[in-house]
Short mmCIF file of C-alpha atoms in Angstrom, two decimals:
data_model
loop_
_atom_site.label_atom_id
_atom_site.label_comp_id
_atom_site.label_asym_id
_atom_site.label_seq_id
_atom_site.Cartn_x
_atom_site.Cartn_y
_atom_site.Cartn_z
CA MET A 1 1.26 -4.42 -4.61
CA TRP A 2 -2.55 -4.52 -4.38
CA GLN A 3 -3.76 -1.67 -2.13
CA PRO A 4 -7.41 -1.66 -0.97
CA ALA A 5 -9.05 1.74 -0.48
CA SER A 6 -12.55 0.67 0.63
CA GLU A 7 -14.54 -2.20 2.12
CA ALA A 8 -15.90 -2.93 -1.34
CA GLU A 9 -12.38 -3.35 -2.69
CA ILE A 10 -11.48 -5.71 0.14
CA LEU A 11 -14.57 -7.82 -0.54
CA GLU A 12 -13.81 -7.86 -4.26
CA GLY A 13 -10.18 -8.75 -3.53
CA ILE A 14 -11.31 -11.75 -1.50
CA ARG A 15 -13.79 -12.81 -4.20
CA SER A 16 -11.32 -12.45 -7.08
CA GLY A 17 -8.31 -13.87 -5.27
CA ALA A 18 -6.32 -10.64 -5.50
CA LEU A 19 -6.29 -10.67 -1.71
CA SER A 20 -4.46 -13.82 -0.69
CA GLU A 21 -1.65 -14.44 1.76
CA SER A 22 1.80 -14.37 0.22
CA HIS A 23 5.37 -13.29 0.86
CA TYR A 24 4.08 -9.69 0.76
CA LEU A 25 0.65 -10.01 2.42
CA GLU A 26 -0.64 -11.40 5.71
CA VAL A 27 -4.16 -11.19 7.15
CA LYS A 28 -5.57 -11.80 10.63
CA GLU A 29 -9.04 -11.57 12.18
CA GLN A 30 -7.52 -10.31 15.44
CA ALA A 31 -3.92 -10.03 16.60
CA ARG A 32 -2.13 -9.66 19.91
CA ASN A 33 0.60 -7.05 20.20
CA GLU A 34 3.27 -9.74 20.04
CA GLN A 35 1.83 -11.15 16.80
CA ILE A 36 1.60 -7.69 15.26
CA ALA A 37 5.24 -6.93 16.12
CA GLN A 38 6.42 -10.24 14.64
CA THR A 39 4.46 -9.72 11.43
CA LEU A 40 5.64 -6.14 10.93
CA ALA A 41 9.26 -7.14 11.59
CA SER A 42 8.99 -9.99 9.09
CA PHE A 43 7.96 -7.57 6.33
CA ALA A 44 10.90 -5.21 6.96
CA ILE A 45 13.24 -7.11 4.64
CA ASP A 46 11.24 -6.91 1.39
CA GLY A 47 8.22 -4.82 2.37
CA GLY A 48 4.62 -5.93 2.59
CA MET A 49 1.13 -5.35 3.94
CA PHE A 50 -0.68 -6.62 7.03
CA ILE A 51 -4.50 -6.45 7.17
CA ILE A 52 -6.39 -7.01 10.42
CA GLY A 53 -10.10 -7.78 10.11
CA ILE A 54 -9.96 -10.72 7.70
CA ALA A 55 -10.33 -14.29 8.93
CA GLU A 56 -9.25 -17.64 7.55
CA VAL A 57 -12.28 -19.94 7.52
CA LYS A 58 -11.87 -23.73 7.25
CA GLU A 59 -14.13 -25.49 4.80
CA GLY A 60 -15.51 -29.00 5.27
CA ASN A 61 -13.02 -30.45 2.80
CA GLY A 62 -10.08 -29.10 4.82
CA SER A 63 -9.37 -26.12 2.54
CA LYS A 64 -9.38 -22.52 3.73
CA ARG A 65 -10.97 -19.35 2.45
CA LEU A 66 -10.75 -15.73 3.51
CA ALA A 67 -13.74 -13.89 4.96
CA ALA A 68 -14.18 -10.27 6.00
CA LYS A 69 -14.55 -9.88 9.78
CA PRO A 70 -14.45 -6.13 10.53
CA ILE A 71 -13.13 -5.22 13.98
CA ALA A 72 -13.46 -2.20 16.27
CA VAL A 73 -10.91 0.22 14.87
CA GLU A 74 -10.86 2.97 17.51
CA GLY A 75 -7.33 3.50 18.79
CA MET A 76 -5.77 1.08 16.32
CA ILE A 77 -3.54 3.65 14.59
CA GLU A 78 -2.04 4.63 17.96
CA ARG A 79 -1.67 0.98 18.93
CA ILE A 80 0.19 0.05 15.74
CA ASP A 81 2.38 3.14 16.00
CA GLY A 82 3.35 2.23 19.57
CA ILE A 83 4.21 -1.33 18.58
CA SER A 84 6.32 -0.28 15.60
CA ARG A 85 8.23 2.24 17.71
CA ASN A 86 8.59 0.43 21.02
CA ALA A 87 8.33 -3.33 20.44
CA ILE A 88 10.59 -3.59 17.39
CA GLU A 89 14.34 -2.97 17.38
CA PRO A 90 15.37 -0.78 15.69
CA PRO A 91 12.01 1.04 15.42
CA LEU A 92 10.28 0.33 12.13
CA PRO A 93 8.49 3.07 10.13
CA VAL A 94 5.06 1.90 8.93
CA THR A 95 1.93 3.48 7.49
CA THR A 96 -1.44 2.56 9.03
CA ARG A 97 -4.81 3.21 7.38
CA LEU A 98 -8.31 2.45 8.63
CA ILE A 99 -10.95 1.29 6.17
CA GLN A 100 -14.38 1.84 7.67
CA ALA A 101 -17.12 -0.77 7.46
CA GLY A 102 -19.70 1.05 9.61
CA ASP A 103 -20.65 1.38 13.30
CA GLY A 104 -17.05 1.96 14.38
CA THR A 105 -15.79 -1.22 12.75
CA GLY A 106 -13.53 -1.77 9.80
CA PHE A 107 -10.17 -3.03 8.67
CA VAL A 108 -6.65 -2.02 9.71
CA VAL A 109 -4.22 -1.89 6.78
CA VAL A 110 -0.55 -1.58 7.74
CA THR A 111 1.98 -1.01 4.95
CA VAL A 112 5.62 -1.77 5.75
CA PRO A 113 8.23 -0.42 3.30
CA PRO A 114 11.50 -2.31 2.86
CA SER A 115 13.80 -1.16 5.62
CA PRO A 116 17.47 -0.30 5.03
CA LEU A 117 18.09 -1.53 8.60
CA ALA A 118 16.51 -4.98 8.11
CA PRO A 119 16.32 -7.48 9.64
CA HIS A 120 14.47 -6.12 12.68
CA MET A 121 14.15 -7.82 16.06
CA THR A 122 11.19 -8.28 18.39
CA GLY A 123 11.07 -10.44 21.48
CA SER A 124 14.81 -11.23 21.15
CA LYS A 125 14.33 -12.78 17.68
CA TYR A 126 14.76 -11.54 14.12
CA TYR A 127 11.93 -12.28 11.70
CA GLY A 128 11.62 -12.83 7.97
CA ARG A 129 9.10 -14.36 5.58
CA GLY A 130 8.72 -17.43 3.47
CA ASP A 131 6.23 -17.87 0.64
CA ALA A 132 3.20 -16.99 2.76
CA SER A 133 4.14 -16.82 6.43
CA LYS A 134 6.63 -15.34 8.89
CA HIS A 135 9.35 -17.21 10.71
CA ALA A 136 12.19 -16.52 13.12
CA LEU A 137 15.47 -16.17 11.24
CA SER A 138 18.38 -18.48 11.93
CA ASP A 139 21.76 -17.03 12.86
CA ALA A 140 22.99 -17.78 9.33
CA GLU A 141 20.06 -15.90 7.79
CA VAL A 142 20.63 -12.90 10.05
CA LEU A 143 24.32 -12.86 9.10
CA ARG A 144 23.42 -13.02 5.41
CA HIS A 145 21.10 -10.02 5.72
CA HIS A 146 23.72 -8.01 7.58
CA GLN A 147 26.20 -8.86 4.83
CA ARG A 148 23.68 -7.62 2.29
CA ARG A 149 23.47 -4.31 4.12
CA GLN A 150 27.23 -3.95 3.94
CA GLU A 151 27.13 -4.80 0.24
CA GLN A 152 24.57 -2.03 -0.26
CA ALA A 153 26.91 0.46 1.41
CA ASP A 154 29.82 -0.79 -0.69
CA LEU A 155 27.72 -0.49 -3.85
CA GLY A 156 27.09 3.19 -3.17
CA MET A 157 30.81 3.90 -2.83
CA ARG A 158 31.58 1.92 -6.00
CA LEU A 159 28.98 3.93 -7.89
CA LEU A 160 30.49 7.18 -6.64
CA ASP A 161 33.96 5.93 -7.64
CA SER A 162 32.60 5.13 -11.10
CA ALA A 163 30.94 8.53 -11.41
CA GLU A 164 34.17 10.27 -10.45
CA SER A 165 36.29 8.19 -12.81
CA SER A 166 33.85 9.00 -15.65
CA ASP A 167 34.20 12.75 -15.12
CA HIS A 168 34.36 14.73 -18.36
CA LEU A 169 37.60 16.38 -17.26
CA PRO A 170 40.68 14.49 -16.03
CA PRO A 171 42.07 15.76 -12.70
CA SER A 172 45.02 17.41 -14.45
CA GLU A 173 42.67 19.73 -16.34
CA ARG A 174 40.49 20.83 -13.40
CA GLU A 175 40.63 24.12 -11.58
CA HIS A 176 37.69 23.32 -9.31
CA GLY A 177 36.44 20.49 -7.15
CA HIS A 178 33.48 18.63 -8.62
CA ILE A 179 30.23 17.26 -7.18
CA TYR A 180 28.91 13.78 -7.98
CA LEU A 181 25.49 12.41 -7.02
CA ILE A 182 24.06 8.95 -7.62
CA ALA A 183 20.76 7.15 -7.10
CA GLU A 184 20.41 3.46 -7.89
CA PRO A 185 17.48 1.08 -7.29
CA MET A 186 18.45 -1.90 -5.16
CA MET A 187 16.01 -4.26 -6.89
CA PRO A 188 15.23 -4.74 -10.61
CA VAL A 189 13.08 -2.02 -12.15
CA ASN A 190 10.49 -2.55 -14.89
CA GLY A 191 12.71 -2.21 -17.96
CA ALA A 192 9.81 -1.53 -20.32
CA LEU A 193 8.76 1.50 -18.25
CA VAL A 194 12.34 2.78 -18.19
CA ASP A 195 12.77 2.39 -21.96
CA GLN A 196 9.46 4.14 -22.59
CA PHE A 197 10.60 7.12 -20.51
CA LEU A 198 14.08 7.32 -22.04
CA ASP A 199 12.58 7.34 -25.54
CA ASP A 200 10.40 10.41 -24.80
CA ASN A 201 12.54 13.56 -25.13
CA GLU A 202 9.73 15.89 -24.07
CA ALA A 203 9.10 13.87 -20.92
CA LEU A 204 12.83 13.88 -20.15
CA VAL A 205 13.09 17.67 -20.40
CA ASN A 206 9.96 18.14 -18.27
CA PHE A 207 11.39 15.74 -15.70
CA LEU A 208 14.64 17.71 -15.52
CA LEU A 209 12.93 21.09 -15.29
CA SER A 210 10.62 19.81 -12.53
CA GLY A 211 13.62 19.77 -10.20
CA GLN A 212 14.57 23.42 -10.73
CA ASN A 213 12.75 24.78 -7.68
CA LYS A 214 12.69 21.59 -5.58
CA CYS A 215 15.23 23.02 -3.17
CA LYS A 216 15.39 25.87 -0.70
CA PRO A 217 14.37 29.12 -2.45
CA ASN A 218 17.69 30.82 -1.67
CA LEU A 219 19.54 27.94 -3.38
CA ALA A 220 17.40 27.57 -6.51
CA SER A 221 19.42 30.05 -8.59
CA PHE A 222 22.88 28.71 -7.69
CA TYR A 223 24.42 27.80 -11.03
CA PRO A 224 24.65 25.52 -12.82
CA THR A 225 20.87 25.08 -12.71
CA PRO A 226 18.81 22.30 -14.34
CA GLN A 227 16.97 24.64 -16.70
CA TYR A 228 19.95 24.84 -19.07
CA ALA A 229 20.82 21.11 -19.18
CA THR A 230 18.48 20.34 -22.07
CA ARG A 231 20.95 18.92 -24.60
CA ILE A 232 20.00 15.26 -24.81
CA LYS A 233 22.76 12.80 -25.64
CA HIS A 234 22.56 9.01 -25.89
CA ARG A 235 25.09 7.14 -23.78
CA GLU A 236 26.05 3.49 -23.57
CA LEU A 237 24.01 2.97 -20.40
CA GLY A 238 21.29 5.60 -20.75
CA ILE A 239 20.48 9.19 -21.66
CA SER A 240 22.31 12.36 -20.58
CA MET A 241 20.76 15.80 -20.28
CA MET A 242 23.61 18.30 -20.23
CA ASN A 243 24.29 21.97 -20.70
CA SER A 244 26.66 23.48 -23.27
CA ASP A 245 29.66 23.47 -20.91
CA ALA A 246 29.21 19.77 -20.10
CA GLU A 247 29.18 19.12 -23.84
CA GLY A 248 32.20 21.38 -24.30
CA ALA A 249 34.13 19.52 -21.60
CA LEU A 250 34.10 16.45 -23.84
CA GLN A 251 35.64 18.31 -26.79
CA VAL A 252 39.32 18.69 -27.68
CA PRO A 253 40.22 21.50 -27.85
CA LYS A 254 37.68 23.16 -25.59
CA PRO A 255 35.30 25.59 -27.35
CA ALA A 256 35.59 29.34 -26.87
CA GLY A 257 33.94 30.51 -23.66
CA PHE A 258 34.06 27.07 -22.01
CA SER A 259 33.55 27.25 -18.22
CA GLU A 260 34.43 24.25 -16.07
CA LYS A 261 32.40 25.45 -13.10
CA SER A 262 29.24 25.61 -15.24
CA ILE A 263 29.35 21.89 -16.14
CA LEU A 264 26.09 20.04 -15.44
CA ASP A 265 25.30 16.54 -16.70
CA VAL A 266 22.23 14.61 -15.44
CA GLU A 267 22.24 11.03 -16.72
CA LEU A 268 19.28 8.65 -16.49
CA LEU A 269 20.29 5.00 -16.76
CA GLU A 270 18.65 1.92 -18.21
CA SER A 271 18.92 0.44 -14.71
CA GLY A 272 16.49 3.12 -13.49
CA GLY A 273 19.22 5.09 -11.71
CA ILE A 274 20.54 8.65 -11.87
CA ARG A 275 24.08 10.07 -12.15
CA ILE A 276 24.81 13.78 -11.78
CA LEU A 277 28.06 15.63 -12.47
CA ILE A 278 28.53 19.27 -11.41
CA GLY A 279 31.72 21.18 -12.19
CA ARG A 280 31.39 23.67 -9.34
CA GLY A 281 32.08 21.82 -6.12
CA THR A 282 34.51 24.60 -5.28
CA ASP A 283 34.96 28.11 -6.62
CA LYS A 284 37.40 31.01 -6.47
CA TRP A 285 36.51 33.60 -3.82
CA THR A 286 39.64 35.58 -4.57
CA PRO A 287 42.55 34.76 -6.88
CA GLU A 288 44.30 33.34 -3.82
CA GLU A 289 41.44 31.59 -2.05
CA SER A 290 38.94 28.90 -3.03
CA ILE A 291 35.72 28.06 -1.19
CA ILE A 292 33.34 25.09 -1.03
CA CYS A 293 29.95 25.45 -2.74
CA ASP A 294 28.09 23.53 -0.04
CA GLY A 295 24.87 25.39 -0.85
CA LEU A 296 24.99 23.96 -4.36
CA ALA A 297 25.56 20.46 -2.93
CA VAL A 298 22.49 20.88 -0.70
CA ALA A 299 20.39 22.12 -3.64
CA TYR A 300 21.23 19.08 -5.75
CA ALA A 301 20.80 16.67 -2.82
CA GLN A 302 17.27 18.06 -2.50
CA ARG A 303 16.71 17.77 -6.24
CA LEU A 304 18.11 14.23 -6.24
CA THR A 305 15.60 13.06 -3.63
CA PHE A 306 12.78 14.73 -5.58
CA TRP A 307 13.84 13.21 -8.91
CA THR A 308 14.33 9.78 -7.34
CA ASN A 309 10.85 9.88 -5.86
CA ILE A 310 9.44 10.83 -9.27
CA LEU A 311 11.22 7.86 -10.87
CA SER A 312 9.88 5.55 -8.15
CA GLU A 313 6.35 6.56 -9.10
CA ARG A 314 7.00 6.46 -12.85
CA TYR A 315 8.59 3.01 -12.72
CA ALA A 316 6.15 1.68 -10.07
CA TYR A 317 9.19 0.85 -7.93
CA ARG A 318 8.59 0.87 -4.16
CA SER A 319 11.70 -0.84 -2.82
CA LEU A 320 15.09 0.47 -1.66
CA TRP A 321 17.40 3.02 -3.28
CA THR A 322 21.08 3.72 -2.76
CA LEU A 323 21.81 7.45 -2.83
CA GLY A 324 25.24 9.04 -2.70
CA LEU A 325 27.03 12.39 -2.82
CA ARG A 326 30.71 13.22 -3.22
CA ILE A 327 32.70 16.46 -3.43
CA ASN A 328 36.42 16.42 -4.18
CA GLY A 329 39.15 19.03 -4.00
CA VAL A 330 37.94 20.45 -0.65
CA LYS A 331 40.91 20.02 1.72
CA GLY A 332 41.62 23.18 3.69
CA LEU A 333 38.64 25.04 2.22
CA ARG A 334 35.74 26.71 4.00
CA SER A 335 32.12 27.32 3.05
CA HIS A 336 31.04 30.17 0.82
CA MET A 337 28.47 31.02 3.51
CA MET A 338 31.12 31.95 6.06
CA MET A 339 32.48 34.74 3.91
CA ASP A 340 29.72 37.17 4.94
CA ASP A 341 29.25 35.98 8.53
CA TRP A 342 31.16 38.29 10.83
CA SER A 343 28.91 37.69 13.84
CA SER A 344 31.37 35.36 15.52
CA PHE A 345 35.03 35.58 16.42
CA GLU A 346 35.38 31.85 15.79
CA PRO A 347 37.45 31.24 12.63
CA PRO A 348 35.50 29.62 9.78
CA ARG A 349 35.74 25.84 9.82
CA THR A 350 37.67 24.12 7.05
CA MET A 351 37.75 20.58 5.65
CA HIS A 352 40.50 18.24 6.83
CA SER A 353 40.16 15.74 3.96
CA ASP A 354 40.23 16.31 0.22
CA VAL A 355 37.08 14.27 -0.47
CA TYR A 356 33.69 14.19 1.24
CA SER A 357 31.61 11.09 0.44
CA ARG A 358 28.33 9.86 1.87
CA THR A 359 26.00 7.05 0.79
CA ILE A 360 22.66 5.99 2.25
CA THR A 361 20.06 3.31 1.65
CA VAL A 362 16.50 4.60 1.76
CA SER A 363 13.07 3.24 0.85
CA ALA A 364 10.88 4.74 -1.84
CA ASP A 365 8.22 5.38 0.80
CA ALA A 366 10.70 7.33 2.94
CA LEU A 367 11.71 9.45 -0.05
CA GLU A 368 8.07 10.35 -0.52
CA SER A 369 7.13 10.93 3.12
CA SER A 370 10.33 12.46 4.54
CA PRO A 371 12.76 13.58 1.81
CA ASP A 372 14.40 16.05 4.21
CA GLY A 373 15.69 13.11 6.24
CA ALA A 374 17.46 11.67 3.21
CA VAL A 375 18.95 15.07 2.36
CA GLU A 376 20.25 15.51 5.90
CA SER A 377 21.79 12.03 5.81
CA LEU A 378 23.64 12.94 2.61
CA VAL A 379 24.91 16.42 3.49
CA GLY A 380 24.52 16.69 7.28
CA ARG A 381 28.07 15.68 8.15
CA LEU A 382 29.51 18.07 5.56
CA LEU A 383 27.51 20.98 6.94
CA LYS A 384 28.49 20.16 10.52
CA MET A 385 32.15 20.18 9.57
CA LEU A 386 31.72 23.55 7.84
CA GLY A 387 29.42 25.06 10.49
CA THR A 388 26.60 25.80 8.04
CA THR A 389 23.93 23.41 9.33
CA ARG A 390 21.75 26.21 10.73
CA HIS A 391 21.77 28.12 7.46
CA HIS A 392 21.12 25.22 5.10
CA LEU A 393 18.96 22.92 7.23
CA GLY A 394 17.64 25.32 9.88
CA LYS A 395 19.36 23.37 12.67
CA VAL A 396 22.24 23.98 15.03
CA GLY A 397 25.34 22.18 13.87
#
């Protein structure tokens, strides 16, 4: 999407036609709070940009042209923020920038990312967009969008099911629970950009290694770590970067020294998505007792959000992602962190189910601006059940 950074770029956009109203762009010379709320809500479905300070001027022949009409910009960021938080239901995250034109005047540029909670309501109505304008949605349209949200949630679970069923080791051969993570773009990604990346082995390795320390410092060394998953293998749907134990898991018989809990396979797909397999969802604390490696799950949830944001930038993809995390084999087990915590007489908390699964839908903008929120959505419930929220997220749980 065209993004102006100066008055000169706005003027050039008007002159060249790059700035014209569309499904993703609306302009106004001035706007009442009600109009602003309706416009922002209408962009929530697919994302878009609203610029205040540009007028539509009628020509003598009945046609229209755009003209710059800078407005007083003082207090506009606070005004837009208040509208997006208080006049739209549920509240809609937006980014507001002021482009100065001089003497306290300028343009207000509001960017609205696609919202996983769309459609949004204002003034008792839901809003969407046509080719170049907003409109109140019919009941049938609202129902269709809600159905799409459910389909997005279902997609995440199907992707986790697929990741689990594609595990290198069948359940009968496992001694440990495994961790699966997925990230999948909700809209088509530029295939040429994806192919270009997947064909560059050096770029792939650098991408993988960039995630090594993109987690809490005390979790960065929990094995298996990304730095050893540099064996590149072509797959039917993409490229895998795996370590020696992930490669060994595919062999019959297993090679000498094979370790299930060291398995790490990070797969980048032609769709633009990511799949991650980790063989150490649980571990042996003693010969008689296993524990959950929730710290490792948090580390890779943090790496997943980082890697997904990097792919968003590389593929110029700014729409929605489905992210998911699953750990199996955890019933009756407690966190590894509780082993050394003798400060409380409360018994360590254990898991009641054998599988923990969580999927979320999140915008590319949210991954960039608040990745911690996505991480908490993925692992927060797990940590609350285990009583390790304070340690891993710095919050009481």
